[in-house]
Structure formats: structure tokens, C-alpha cells
Coordinates of C-alpha atoms and ligand atoms in Angstrom, one line a residue:
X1 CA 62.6 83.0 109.4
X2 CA 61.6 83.8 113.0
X3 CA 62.6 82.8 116.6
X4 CA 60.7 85.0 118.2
X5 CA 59.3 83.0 120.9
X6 CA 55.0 83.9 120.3
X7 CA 56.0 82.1 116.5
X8 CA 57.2 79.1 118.2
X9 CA 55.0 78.1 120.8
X10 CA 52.0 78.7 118.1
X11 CA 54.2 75.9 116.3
X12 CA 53.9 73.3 118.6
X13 CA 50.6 72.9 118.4
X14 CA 47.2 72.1 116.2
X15 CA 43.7 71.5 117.0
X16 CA 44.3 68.1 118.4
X17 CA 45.0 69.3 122.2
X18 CA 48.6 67.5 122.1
X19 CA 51.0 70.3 121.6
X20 CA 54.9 68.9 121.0
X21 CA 56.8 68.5 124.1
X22 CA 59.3 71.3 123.5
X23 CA 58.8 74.7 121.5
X24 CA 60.9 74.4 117.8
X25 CA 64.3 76.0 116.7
X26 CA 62.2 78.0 113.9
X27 CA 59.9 78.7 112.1
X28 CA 60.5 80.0 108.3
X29 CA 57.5 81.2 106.6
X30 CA 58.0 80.2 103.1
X31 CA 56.6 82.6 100.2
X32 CA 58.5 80.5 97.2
X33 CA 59.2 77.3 95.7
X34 CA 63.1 78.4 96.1
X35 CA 62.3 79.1 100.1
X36 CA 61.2 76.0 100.7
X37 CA 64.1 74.8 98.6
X38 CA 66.7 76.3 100.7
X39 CA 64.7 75.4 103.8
X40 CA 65.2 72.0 102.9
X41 CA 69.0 72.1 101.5
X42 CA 70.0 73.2 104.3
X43 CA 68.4 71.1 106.8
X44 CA 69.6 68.1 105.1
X45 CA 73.4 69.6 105.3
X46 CA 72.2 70.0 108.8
X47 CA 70.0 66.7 109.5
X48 CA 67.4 69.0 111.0
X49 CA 63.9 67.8 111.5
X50 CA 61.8 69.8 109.5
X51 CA 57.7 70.0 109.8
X52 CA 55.4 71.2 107.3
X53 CA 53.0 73.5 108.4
X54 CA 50.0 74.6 106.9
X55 CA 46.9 76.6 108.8
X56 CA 47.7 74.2 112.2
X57 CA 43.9 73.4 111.9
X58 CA 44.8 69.3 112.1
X59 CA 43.2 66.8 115.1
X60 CA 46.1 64.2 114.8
X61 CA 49.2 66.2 116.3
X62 CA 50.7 65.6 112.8
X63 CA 51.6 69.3 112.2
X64 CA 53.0 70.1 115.7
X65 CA 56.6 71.1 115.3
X66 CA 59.0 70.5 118.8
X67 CA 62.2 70.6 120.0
X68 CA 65.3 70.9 117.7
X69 CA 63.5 70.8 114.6
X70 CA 62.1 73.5 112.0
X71 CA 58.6 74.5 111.5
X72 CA 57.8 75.0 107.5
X73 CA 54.9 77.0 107.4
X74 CA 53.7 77.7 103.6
X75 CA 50.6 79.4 104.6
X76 CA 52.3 82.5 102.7
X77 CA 52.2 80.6 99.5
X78 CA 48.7 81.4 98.2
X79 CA 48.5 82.1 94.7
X80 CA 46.0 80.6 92.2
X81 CA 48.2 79.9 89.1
X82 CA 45.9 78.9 86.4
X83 CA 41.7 77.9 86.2
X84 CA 41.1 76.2 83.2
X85 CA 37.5 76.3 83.0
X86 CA 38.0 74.1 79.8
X87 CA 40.2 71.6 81.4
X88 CA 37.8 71.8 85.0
X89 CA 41.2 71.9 86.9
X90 CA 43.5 74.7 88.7
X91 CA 47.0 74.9 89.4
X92 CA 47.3 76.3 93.4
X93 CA 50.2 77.1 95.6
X94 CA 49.8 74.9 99.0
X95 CA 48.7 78.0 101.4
X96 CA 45.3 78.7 100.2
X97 CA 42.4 78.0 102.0
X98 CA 39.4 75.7 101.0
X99 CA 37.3 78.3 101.1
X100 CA 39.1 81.2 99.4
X101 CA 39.4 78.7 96.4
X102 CA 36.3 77.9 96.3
X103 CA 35.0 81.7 96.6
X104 CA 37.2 82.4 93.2
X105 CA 36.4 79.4 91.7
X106 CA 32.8 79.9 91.6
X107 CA 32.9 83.1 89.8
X108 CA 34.0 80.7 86.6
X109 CA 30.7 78.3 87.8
X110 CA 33.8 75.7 89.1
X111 CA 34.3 74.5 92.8
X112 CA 36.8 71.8 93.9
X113 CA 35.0 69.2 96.0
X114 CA 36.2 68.5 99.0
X115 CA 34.8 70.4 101.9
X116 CA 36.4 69.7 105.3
X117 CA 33.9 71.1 107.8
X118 CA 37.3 73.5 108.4
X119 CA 37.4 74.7 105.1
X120 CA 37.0 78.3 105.6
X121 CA 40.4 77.6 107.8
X122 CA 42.3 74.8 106.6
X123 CA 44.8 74.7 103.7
X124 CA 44.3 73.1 100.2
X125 CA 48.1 71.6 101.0
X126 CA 47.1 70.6 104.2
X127 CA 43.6 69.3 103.0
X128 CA 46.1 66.9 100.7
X129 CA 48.2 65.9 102.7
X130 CA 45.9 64.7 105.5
X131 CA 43.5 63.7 102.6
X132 CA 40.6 65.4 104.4
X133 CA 37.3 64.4 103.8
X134 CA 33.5 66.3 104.8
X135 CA 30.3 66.8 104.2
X136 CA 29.6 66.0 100.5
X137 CA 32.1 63.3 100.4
X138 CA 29.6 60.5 99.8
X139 CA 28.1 62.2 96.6
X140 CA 31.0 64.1 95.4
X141 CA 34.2 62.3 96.4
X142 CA 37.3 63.2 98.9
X143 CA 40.4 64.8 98.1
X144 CA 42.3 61.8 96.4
X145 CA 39.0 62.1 94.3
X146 CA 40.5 65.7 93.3
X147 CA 43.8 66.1 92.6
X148 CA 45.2 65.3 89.3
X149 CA 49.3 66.4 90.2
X150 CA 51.4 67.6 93.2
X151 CA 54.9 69.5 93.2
X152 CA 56.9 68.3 95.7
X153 CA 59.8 69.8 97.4
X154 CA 61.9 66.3 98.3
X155 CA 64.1 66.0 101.7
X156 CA 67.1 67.1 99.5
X157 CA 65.6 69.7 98.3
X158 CA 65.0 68.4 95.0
X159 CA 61.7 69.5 93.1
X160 CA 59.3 66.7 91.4
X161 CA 56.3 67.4 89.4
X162 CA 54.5 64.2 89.8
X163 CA 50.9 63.8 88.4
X164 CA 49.6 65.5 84.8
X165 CA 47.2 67.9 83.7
X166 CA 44.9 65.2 82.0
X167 CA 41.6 63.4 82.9
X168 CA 43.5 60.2 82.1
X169 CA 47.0 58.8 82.9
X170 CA 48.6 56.1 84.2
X171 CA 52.6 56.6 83.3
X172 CA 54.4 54.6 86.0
X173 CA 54.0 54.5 89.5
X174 CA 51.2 56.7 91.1
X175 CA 53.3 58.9 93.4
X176 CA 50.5 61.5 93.6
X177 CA 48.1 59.0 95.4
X178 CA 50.9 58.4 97.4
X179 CA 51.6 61.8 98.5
X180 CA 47.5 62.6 99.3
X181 CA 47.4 61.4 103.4
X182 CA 51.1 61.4 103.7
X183 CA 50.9 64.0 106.6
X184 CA 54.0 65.9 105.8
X185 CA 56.4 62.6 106.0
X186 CA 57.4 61.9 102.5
X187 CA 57.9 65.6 101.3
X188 CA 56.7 69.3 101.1
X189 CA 53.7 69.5 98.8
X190 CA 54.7 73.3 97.1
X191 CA 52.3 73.2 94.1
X192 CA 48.7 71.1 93.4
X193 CA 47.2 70.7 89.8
X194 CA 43.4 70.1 91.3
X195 CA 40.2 68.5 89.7
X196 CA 37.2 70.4 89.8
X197 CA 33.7 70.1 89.2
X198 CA 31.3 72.6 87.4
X199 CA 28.7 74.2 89.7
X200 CA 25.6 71.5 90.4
X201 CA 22.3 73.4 88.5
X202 CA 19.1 72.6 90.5
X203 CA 17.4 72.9 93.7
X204 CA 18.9 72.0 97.0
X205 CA 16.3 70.0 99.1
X206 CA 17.3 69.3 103.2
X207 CA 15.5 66.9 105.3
X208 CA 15.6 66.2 108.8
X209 CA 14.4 63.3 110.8
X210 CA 13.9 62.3 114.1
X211 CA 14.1 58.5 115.9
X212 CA 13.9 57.4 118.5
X213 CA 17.2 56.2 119.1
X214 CA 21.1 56.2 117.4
X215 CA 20.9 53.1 116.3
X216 CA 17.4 53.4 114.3
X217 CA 18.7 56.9 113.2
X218 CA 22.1 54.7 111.6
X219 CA 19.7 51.9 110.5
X220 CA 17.5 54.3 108.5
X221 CA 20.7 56.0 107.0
X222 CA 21.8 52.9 106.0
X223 CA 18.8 52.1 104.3
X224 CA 18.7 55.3 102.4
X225 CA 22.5 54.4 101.4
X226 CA 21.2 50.7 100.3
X227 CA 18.1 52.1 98.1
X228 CA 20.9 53.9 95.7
X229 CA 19.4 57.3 96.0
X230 CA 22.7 59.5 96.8
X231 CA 22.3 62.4 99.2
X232 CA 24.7 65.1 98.6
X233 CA 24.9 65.4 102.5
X234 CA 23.8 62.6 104.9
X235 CA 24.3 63.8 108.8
X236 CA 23.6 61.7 111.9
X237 CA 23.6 63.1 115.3
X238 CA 23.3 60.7 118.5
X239 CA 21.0 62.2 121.5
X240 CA 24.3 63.5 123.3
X241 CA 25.8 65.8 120.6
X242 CA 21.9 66.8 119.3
X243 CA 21.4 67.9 123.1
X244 CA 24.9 69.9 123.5
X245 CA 24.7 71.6 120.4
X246 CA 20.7 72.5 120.6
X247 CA 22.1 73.9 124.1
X248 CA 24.6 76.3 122.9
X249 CA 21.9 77.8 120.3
X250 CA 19.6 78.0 122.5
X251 CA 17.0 75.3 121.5
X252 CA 14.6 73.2 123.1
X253 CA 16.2 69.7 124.2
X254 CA 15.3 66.8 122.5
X255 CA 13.3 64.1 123.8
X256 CA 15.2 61.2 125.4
X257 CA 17.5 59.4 123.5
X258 CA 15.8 61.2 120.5
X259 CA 18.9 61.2 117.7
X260 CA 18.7 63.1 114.3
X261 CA 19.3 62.2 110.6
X262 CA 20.1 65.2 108.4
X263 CA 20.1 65.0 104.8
X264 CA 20.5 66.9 101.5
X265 CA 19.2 66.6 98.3
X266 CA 21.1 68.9 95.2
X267 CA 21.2 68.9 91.3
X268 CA 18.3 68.5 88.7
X269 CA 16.9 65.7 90.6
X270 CA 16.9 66.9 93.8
X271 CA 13.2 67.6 95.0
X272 CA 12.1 63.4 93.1
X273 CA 15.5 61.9 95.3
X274 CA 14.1 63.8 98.6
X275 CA 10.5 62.5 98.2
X276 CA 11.8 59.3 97.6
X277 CA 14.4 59.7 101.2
X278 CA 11.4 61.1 102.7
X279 CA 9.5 58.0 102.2
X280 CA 12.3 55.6 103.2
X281 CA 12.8 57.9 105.9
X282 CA 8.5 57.4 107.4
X283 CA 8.8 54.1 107.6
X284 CA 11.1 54.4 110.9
X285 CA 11.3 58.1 111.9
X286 CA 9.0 59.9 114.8
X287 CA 9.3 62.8 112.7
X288 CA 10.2 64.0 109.3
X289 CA 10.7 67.4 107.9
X290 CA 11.3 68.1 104.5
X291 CA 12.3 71.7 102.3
X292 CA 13.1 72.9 99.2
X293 CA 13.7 76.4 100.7
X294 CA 17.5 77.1 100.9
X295 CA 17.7 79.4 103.5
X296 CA 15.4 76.8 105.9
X297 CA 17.8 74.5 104.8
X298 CA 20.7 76.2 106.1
X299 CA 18.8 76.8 109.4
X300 CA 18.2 72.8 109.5
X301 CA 22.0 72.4 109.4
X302 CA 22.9 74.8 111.3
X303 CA 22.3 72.2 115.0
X304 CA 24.9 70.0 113.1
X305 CA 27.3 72.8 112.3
X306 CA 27.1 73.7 116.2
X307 CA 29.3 70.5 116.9
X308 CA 32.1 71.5 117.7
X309 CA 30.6 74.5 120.4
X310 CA 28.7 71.8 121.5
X311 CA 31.2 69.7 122.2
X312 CA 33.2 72.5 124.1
X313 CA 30.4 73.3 126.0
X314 CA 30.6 69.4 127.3
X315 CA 34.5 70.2 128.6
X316 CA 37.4 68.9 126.7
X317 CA 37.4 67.2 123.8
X318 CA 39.4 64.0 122.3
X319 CA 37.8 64.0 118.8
X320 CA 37.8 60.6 117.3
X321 CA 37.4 59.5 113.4
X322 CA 37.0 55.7 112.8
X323 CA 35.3 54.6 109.6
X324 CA 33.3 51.7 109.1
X325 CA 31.2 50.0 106.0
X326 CA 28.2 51.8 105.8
X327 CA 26.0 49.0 106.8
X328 CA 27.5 48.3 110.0
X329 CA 27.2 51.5 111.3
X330 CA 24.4 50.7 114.1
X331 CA 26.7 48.3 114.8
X332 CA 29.6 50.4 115.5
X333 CA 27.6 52.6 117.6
X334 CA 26.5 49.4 119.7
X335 CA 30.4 49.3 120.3
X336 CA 30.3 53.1 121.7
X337 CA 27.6 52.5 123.6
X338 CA 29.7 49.4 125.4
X339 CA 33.0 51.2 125.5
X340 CA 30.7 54.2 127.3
X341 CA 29.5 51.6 129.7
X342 CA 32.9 49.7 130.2
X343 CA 35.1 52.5 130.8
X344 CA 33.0 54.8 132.3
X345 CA 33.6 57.9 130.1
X346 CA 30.9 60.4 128.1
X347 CA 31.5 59.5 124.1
X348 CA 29.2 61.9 122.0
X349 CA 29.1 61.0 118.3
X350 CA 28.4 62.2 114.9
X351 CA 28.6 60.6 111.6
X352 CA 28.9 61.5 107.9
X353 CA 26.8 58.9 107.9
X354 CA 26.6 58.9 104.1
X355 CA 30.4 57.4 104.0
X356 CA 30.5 55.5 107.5
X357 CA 32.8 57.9 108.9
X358 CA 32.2 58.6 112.6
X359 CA 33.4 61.0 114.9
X360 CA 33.2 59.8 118.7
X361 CA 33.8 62.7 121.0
X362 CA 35.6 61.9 124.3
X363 CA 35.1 64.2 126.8
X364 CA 37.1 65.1 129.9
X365 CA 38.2 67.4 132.3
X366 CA 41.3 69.0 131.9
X367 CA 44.2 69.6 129.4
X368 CA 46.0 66.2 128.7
X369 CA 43.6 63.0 127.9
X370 CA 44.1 61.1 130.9
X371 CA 45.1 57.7 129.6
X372 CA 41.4 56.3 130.9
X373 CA 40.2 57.8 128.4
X374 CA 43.0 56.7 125.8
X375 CA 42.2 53.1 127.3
X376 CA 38.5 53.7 126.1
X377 CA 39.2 55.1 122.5
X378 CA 41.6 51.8 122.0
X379 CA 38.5 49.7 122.7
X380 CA 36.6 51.6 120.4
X381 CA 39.8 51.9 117.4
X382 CA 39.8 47.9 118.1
X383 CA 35.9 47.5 117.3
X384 CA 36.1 49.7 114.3
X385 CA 39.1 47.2 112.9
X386 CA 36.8 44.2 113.8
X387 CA 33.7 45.5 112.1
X388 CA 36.2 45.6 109.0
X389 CA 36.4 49.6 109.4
X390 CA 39.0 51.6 109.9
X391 CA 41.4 53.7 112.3
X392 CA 40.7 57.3 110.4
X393 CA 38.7 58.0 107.5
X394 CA 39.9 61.9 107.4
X395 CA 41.7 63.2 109.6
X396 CA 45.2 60.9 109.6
X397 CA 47.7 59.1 112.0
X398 CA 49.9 62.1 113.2
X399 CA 51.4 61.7 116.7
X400 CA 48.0 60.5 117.9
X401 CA 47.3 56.9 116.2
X402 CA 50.3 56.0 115.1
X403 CA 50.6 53.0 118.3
X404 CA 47.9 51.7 116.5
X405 CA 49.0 51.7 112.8
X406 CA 50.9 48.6 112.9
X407 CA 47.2 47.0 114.2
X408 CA 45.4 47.6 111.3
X409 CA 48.5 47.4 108.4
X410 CA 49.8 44.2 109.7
X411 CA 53.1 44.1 110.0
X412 CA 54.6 43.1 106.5
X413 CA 52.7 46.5 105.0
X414 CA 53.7 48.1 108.2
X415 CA 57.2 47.6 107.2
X416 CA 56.7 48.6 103.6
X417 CA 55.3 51.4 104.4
X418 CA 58.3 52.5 106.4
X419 CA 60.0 51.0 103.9
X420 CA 58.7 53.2 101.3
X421 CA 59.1 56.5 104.2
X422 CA 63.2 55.5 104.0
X423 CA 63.4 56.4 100.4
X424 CA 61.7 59.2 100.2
X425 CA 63.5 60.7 103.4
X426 CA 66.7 58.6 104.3
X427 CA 67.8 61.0 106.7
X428 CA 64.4 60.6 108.4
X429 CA 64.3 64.2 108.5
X430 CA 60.7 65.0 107.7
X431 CA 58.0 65.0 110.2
X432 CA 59.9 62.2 112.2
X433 CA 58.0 60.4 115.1
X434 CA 54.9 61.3 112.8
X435 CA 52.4 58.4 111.5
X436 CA 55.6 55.9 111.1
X437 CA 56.9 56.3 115.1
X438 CA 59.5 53.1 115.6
X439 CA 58.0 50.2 116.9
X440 CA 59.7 50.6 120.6
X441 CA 57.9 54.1 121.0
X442 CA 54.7 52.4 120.2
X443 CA 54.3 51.1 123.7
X444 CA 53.5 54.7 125.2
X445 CA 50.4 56.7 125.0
X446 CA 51.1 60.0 122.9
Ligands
FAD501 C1 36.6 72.9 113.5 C2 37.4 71.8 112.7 C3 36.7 71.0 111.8 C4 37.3 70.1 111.0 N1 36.6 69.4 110.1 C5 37.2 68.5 109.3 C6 36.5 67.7 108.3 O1 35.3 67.8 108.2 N2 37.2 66.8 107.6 C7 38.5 66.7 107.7 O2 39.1 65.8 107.0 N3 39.2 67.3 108.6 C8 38.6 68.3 109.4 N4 39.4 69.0 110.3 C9 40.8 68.7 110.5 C10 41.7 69.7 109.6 O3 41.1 70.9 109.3 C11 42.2 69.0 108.3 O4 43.0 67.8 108.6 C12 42.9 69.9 107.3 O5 43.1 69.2 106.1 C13 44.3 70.3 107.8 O6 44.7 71.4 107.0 P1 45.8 72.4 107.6 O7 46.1 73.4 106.5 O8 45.3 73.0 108.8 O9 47.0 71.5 107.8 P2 48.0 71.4 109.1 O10 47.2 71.1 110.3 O11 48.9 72.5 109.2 O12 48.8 70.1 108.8 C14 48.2 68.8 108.7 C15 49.2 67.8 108.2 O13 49.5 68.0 106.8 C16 50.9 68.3 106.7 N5 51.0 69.4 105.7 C17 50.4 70.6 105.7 N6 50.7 71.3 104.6 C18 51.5 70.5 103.9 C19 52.2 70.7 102.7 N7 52.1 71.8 101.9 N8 53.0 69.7 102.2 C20 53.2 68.6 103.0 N9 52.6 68.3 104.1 C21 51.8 69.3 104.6 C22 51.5 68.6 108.1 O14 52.8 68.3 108.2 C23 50.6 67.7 108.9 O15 51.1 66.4 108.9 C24 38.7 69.9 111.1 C25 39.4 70.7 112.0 C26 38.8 71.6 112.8 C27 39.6 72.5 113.8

């Protein structure tokens, strides 16, 4: 445990920009089931706040950890306890990152699926308990597609095993799914039986396509979606984020409202399903280009890795994660389009457009989101809803969305929900004012 005062300001924050109001008690680093045991023991004797910390790599303020509470950080707890290449599955502790998993895993021709474009810095607990999604999500699942159990540390203290080691099962309740997106509020995930998938075999193809504007670029995507081929990765980029992150690698500009589809193609299959994307793709893009070389490929998605700089390089960021069906996606960016011209603010957006997931960058000046801008991304949350989307598809509630929870749930599940919150946590001691924040704090912008 530490008090030392660098520890706790690093705790009050993620990578949301909203850090908590007030810097923690503490933080214990937890290297053991029994640590986080007696974390937790004791804060109940207590009724101390506790929040569970992974890598602090979140965009919903879930993990920030403030005044008179404790800051749980398992990022110690790393081990890999068991592969089973038999069984496809591995038993992890909650502090291992995406990408370290992944690196051992593929030297037994394994990989667990879901890859968070963070995953070479976010946790596999914290990739649970947010449910993170990514790239390959469309093709290959998300990460309630790929976790057969969870060990939970309980508010008391208590330890569950919940979940089983088999393909199959469906003894009572599914407390699992339940804990996968629970942002830290129901208990601390210690231990995670995962499903993986053997290595795909085959070529990787990559196309990328040019249109003339976002919404033919989400038409066309939607298209390949409705002809049943299934991209392992399927990218869209609307002319503002394709401009900012050629900028900061130093590429030309594209033309004017020029917007960019990038796909890939992987497993046996790959080079017939890109020929026939390729095709789909002609009929309504300026430009295609298409290549079975892996290295080009990488160099293709490299402009949409540059996001994030690119985004920075804009000024600062609010990044936004509604979810729609897949065929109302030109739709939804119709919406951003209105809410740009409405409110007056700069709302650069990708999509994983394979899944309807899109991310709508607000940008402003300064540290805090000035609530103009919070006016324009409640628009925007309110047109997702009515296009039958959704509020997040990855990255979770946290301090950030939970005013607008109650929105989408409806009330009656609203309540259950909390409902549900009570008996996990009666003293209300884990991540309080997180995802379930009482009605009458609702009224306030975060
Ligand atoms: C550059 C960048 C790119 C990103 N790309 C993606 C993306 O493509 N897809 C995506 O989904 N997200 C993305 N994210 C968001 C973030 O990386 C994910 O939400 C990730 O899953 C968080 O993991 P973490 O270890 O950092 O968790 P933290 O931020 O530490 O915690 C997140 C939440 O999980 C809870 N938590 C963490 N560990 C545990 C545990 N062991 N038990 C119980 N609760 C726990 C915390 O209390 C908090 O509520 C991105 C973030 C960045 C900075």
C-alpha cells in the first residue's frame, strides 16, 4: 500500500480527460488473491470505497479513484496459470496485458480474440470488465464472446469461482455474463478462465477504398456487411479523421470530403472474399486498392491506427462510442453531421464499421469539456437511441454516461439493474457513483 502522493494523483485519473475531483486515501497494489481479500475485508469493516484499477487505459472515468476511497490496482497480478491447447482456453490473473497474452499464446498457435485497439496497454481484467471490443470484433467476437469463468473477489471479501472450464454449460444463473461490462461495480475480477481460438491459416488480404463522401463510404460498408462475406477488419474513416491522421504521418491530404473504407480479408478464403469486397466495393468507390502482401497491408492500416495522434493533433479530445445497427450507419452519420451544424462544434468520426460501432471525436480547446460540447454529444447519444443503437458499444458508462443510462434502460430495468448492484455490494462500497450514479446526481454534467 502506498500514500505517496505521485501514486495517488496517477489514481485519479484514466484516459477519459475527467480525473476524480479529489486525489484517493490509497492505493494497494495487489500481487494475490489473499491481497485483494484483505483489501476488501477490511474496507467493508471500514465502509471504504474501493476502485478497481487495472492499466487506467479506460475513456469512461470508470477507473478513476477520488477522495476518501481506495484505489485497487491488480496490475501486479500477471501470471498465466494454465494454456490448455487441448481445451483452447487459459486460466489468467487479471493484470496481464492483451498483448502479452497474446505474444505467449501464439507460441502454442492460440490467441484470445478480443483486440481493443489498446491492447498492447490495457488489462485482460480490465478488457472484461469494460467488455472491450476492437478491430476483429465483427469476424471474431468481443470479449463476452471469450470468457468461459471469472474469480471474483465479493465486497465482503468473499471469493466466487463463477463460470466452468467447458465449451458448454448452463448451471443456474449466468453470473459470468454478468460480471463482463460491470466496470468494477459488482466485484473484483482476480482470476479469468478465457476462450481462445487457434491461429487463423491463410493469407491476409487488405483493401482500401476511397468515396466520395462518409455516407457512401457507410453505405458501401453496409453493403459488404449485407452480401454475408465477413471481413476480419472493416474500418471507415470520415474526411476529418482521414485528413488529421494523414497530417501527422506526413501524407498528402485527401480530396474534399474524400472518406476511406479499410478492410481485411484472413483465413483459407481470404484472397476469393476480397475479390468478391473488391467488386461490391467498384460499384461506388472513386478508388480501390487491393493486396495480398502483408507488410503493404500493415502500411494500409497504419492511416487508421494514426487516430488517436490525429485526433490530438486536432486539440482535445471527448471520444465518443455509440453503436448502431449496421444498416443505419449512413444514417447515424447524417445525425453527426446535424449535431456539427447545430451546435457548432468539430465531431471527427471513425467506425468499426463491420459492427456499427462508431467513435465521434469532439474536439475542444482546453482541459474540461465545456458543457457545449456535452450539450452536442447528448444530441448525438439521443440519435443513436432513436436509430435503435446504443449509448456504448465498448468502452462502458463509468462517470461519463451514466446521466444517460436511465434513457436508454427505461426505468423499470434501470431499477433492476441497481437492484441487482445492492446485492452484490450492499454497502455500496465498490466503485460508487460509477455507471449506477443515484437518480438526483443525474441532473449534472460529469
Ligand atoms: C489509445 C486507446 C485505444 C483504445 N481502444 C479501445 C478499443 O479499441 N476498444 C475498447 O473497447 N476500448 C478501447 N480503449 C479503452 C480501454 O483501453 C479499454 O476500456 C480497456 O478494456 C480498459 O482496460 P484497463 O486495464 O486499462 O482498465 P481500467 O481503465 O483500469 O479500468 C476500466 C474499468 O474496469 C474496472 N476494472 C479493471 N480491472 C478490473 C478487475 N480486475 N476487476 C473488476 N473491475 C476491474 C475498473 O474499475 C473500471 O471500471 C482504448 C483506450 C486507449 C487509451
Amino acid at each position: 500500500m502506498t500514500t505517496d502522493p505521485d501514486a495517488l494523483e496517477a489514481a485519479r485519473r484514466d484516459r477519459s480527460g475527467h480525473a476524480a475531483a479529489e486525489r484517493p486515501l490509497a492505493v494497494v497494489r495487489a500481487a494475490s488473491i489473499d491481497d485483494v481479500r484483505a483489501t476488501m475485508r477490511i474496507a467493508s469493516e471500514t465502509t471504504t470505497p474501493v476502485v478497481t484499477q487495472g492499466a487506467l487505459t479506460g475513456l469512461a472515468g470508470a477507473a478513476n479513484a477520488g477522495g476518501g476511497e481506495i484505489a485497487l490496482s491488480v496490475a501486479d497480478m500477471t501470471r498465466i496459470l494454465d494454456v490448455s491447447p487441448d481445451d483452447q482456453l487459459a486460466v489468467v490473473e487479471p493484470g496481464i496485458l492483451n498483448a502479452a497474452l497474446n505474444e505467449h499464446l501464439a507460441t502454442h498457435g492460440l490467441w484470445w480474440a478480443p483486440d481493443p485497439a489498446s491492447r498492447e496497454i490495457s488489462t485482460v481484467g480490465g478488457n472484461i470488465a469494460t467488455g472491450a471490443g476492437g478491430l476483429l470484433c465483427a469476424k471474431y467476437g468481443v470479449t463476452r464472446d471469450a470468457v468461459l469463468g471469472v474469480d471474483v473477489v465479493l465486497a465482503d471479501g468473499s471469493l466466487v469461482r463463477m463460470g466452468h472450464r467447458s465449451v458448454k454449460g448452463v448451471t443456474g444463473l449466468d453470473l459470468t455474463s454478468l460480471m463482463i461490462g460491470s466496470e468494477g461495480t459488482l466485484g473484483v475480477i482476480v482470476g479469468a478462465t478465457l476462450k481462445l481460438r487457434r491461429t487463423v491459416p491463410g493469407d491476409v488480404c487488405t483493401l482500401t477504398a476511397m468515396f466520395p463522401s462518409v455516407r457512401e463510404a457507410a453505405a458501401a460498408s453496409s453493403a459488404v456487411t449485407a452480401s454475408g462475406v465477413e471481413p476480419a477488419i472493416m474500418e471507415l474513416m470520415d474526411h476529418a479523421s482521414l485528413s488529421a491522421a494523414c497530417g501527422v504521418l506526413g501524407l498528402d491530404a485527401p480530396t474534399s470530403g474524400a472518406s476511406q473504407l479499410t478492410i481485411q480479408t484472413d483465413g483459407p478464403a481470404a484472397t476469393a472474399e476480397a475479390e468478391s469486397i473488391a467488386d461490391i466495393l467498384r460499384r461506388r468507390a472513386s478508388e480501390v486498392r487491393v493486396t495480398r502482401d502483408r507488410a503493404e497491408g500493415e502500411e494500409l492500416l497504419r492511416i487508421r491506427r494514426a487516430m488517436h495522434p490525429g485526433m490530438a493533433s486536432l486539440g482535445t479530445t471527448l471520444i465518443e462510442d455509440v453503436s448502431v445497427p449496421r444498416s443505419r450507419m449512413a444514417e447515424m452519420f447524417d445525425e453527426i453531421a446535424r449535431v456539427e451544424r447545430d451546435h457548432g462544434v468539430r465531431i471527427p468520426t471513425v467506425a468499426h464499421a463491420g459492427d456499427g460501432n462508431l467513435h465521434p471525436n469532439f474536439i475542444f480547446d482546453g482541459e474540461e469539456v465545456p458543457p457545449g460540447i456535452w450539450e452536442a454529444a447528448d444530441d448525438l447519444f439521443r440519435a443513436a437511441i432513436r436509430l435503435g443503437g446504443t449509448l456504448t458499444g465498448e468502452h462502458g458508462i463509468g462517470v461519463l454516461k451514466s446521466r444517460w443510462l436511465a434513457d436508454e434502460l427505461g426505468e423499470k430495468q434501470w431499477q433492476l439493474q441497481r437492484d441487482i448492484k445492492n446485492v452484490f455490494d450492499p454497502q455500496g462500497l465498490l466503485n460508487p457513483g460509477k455507471v449506477f450514479a443515484p437518480r438526483d446526481e443525474l441532473l449534472q454534467h460529469p
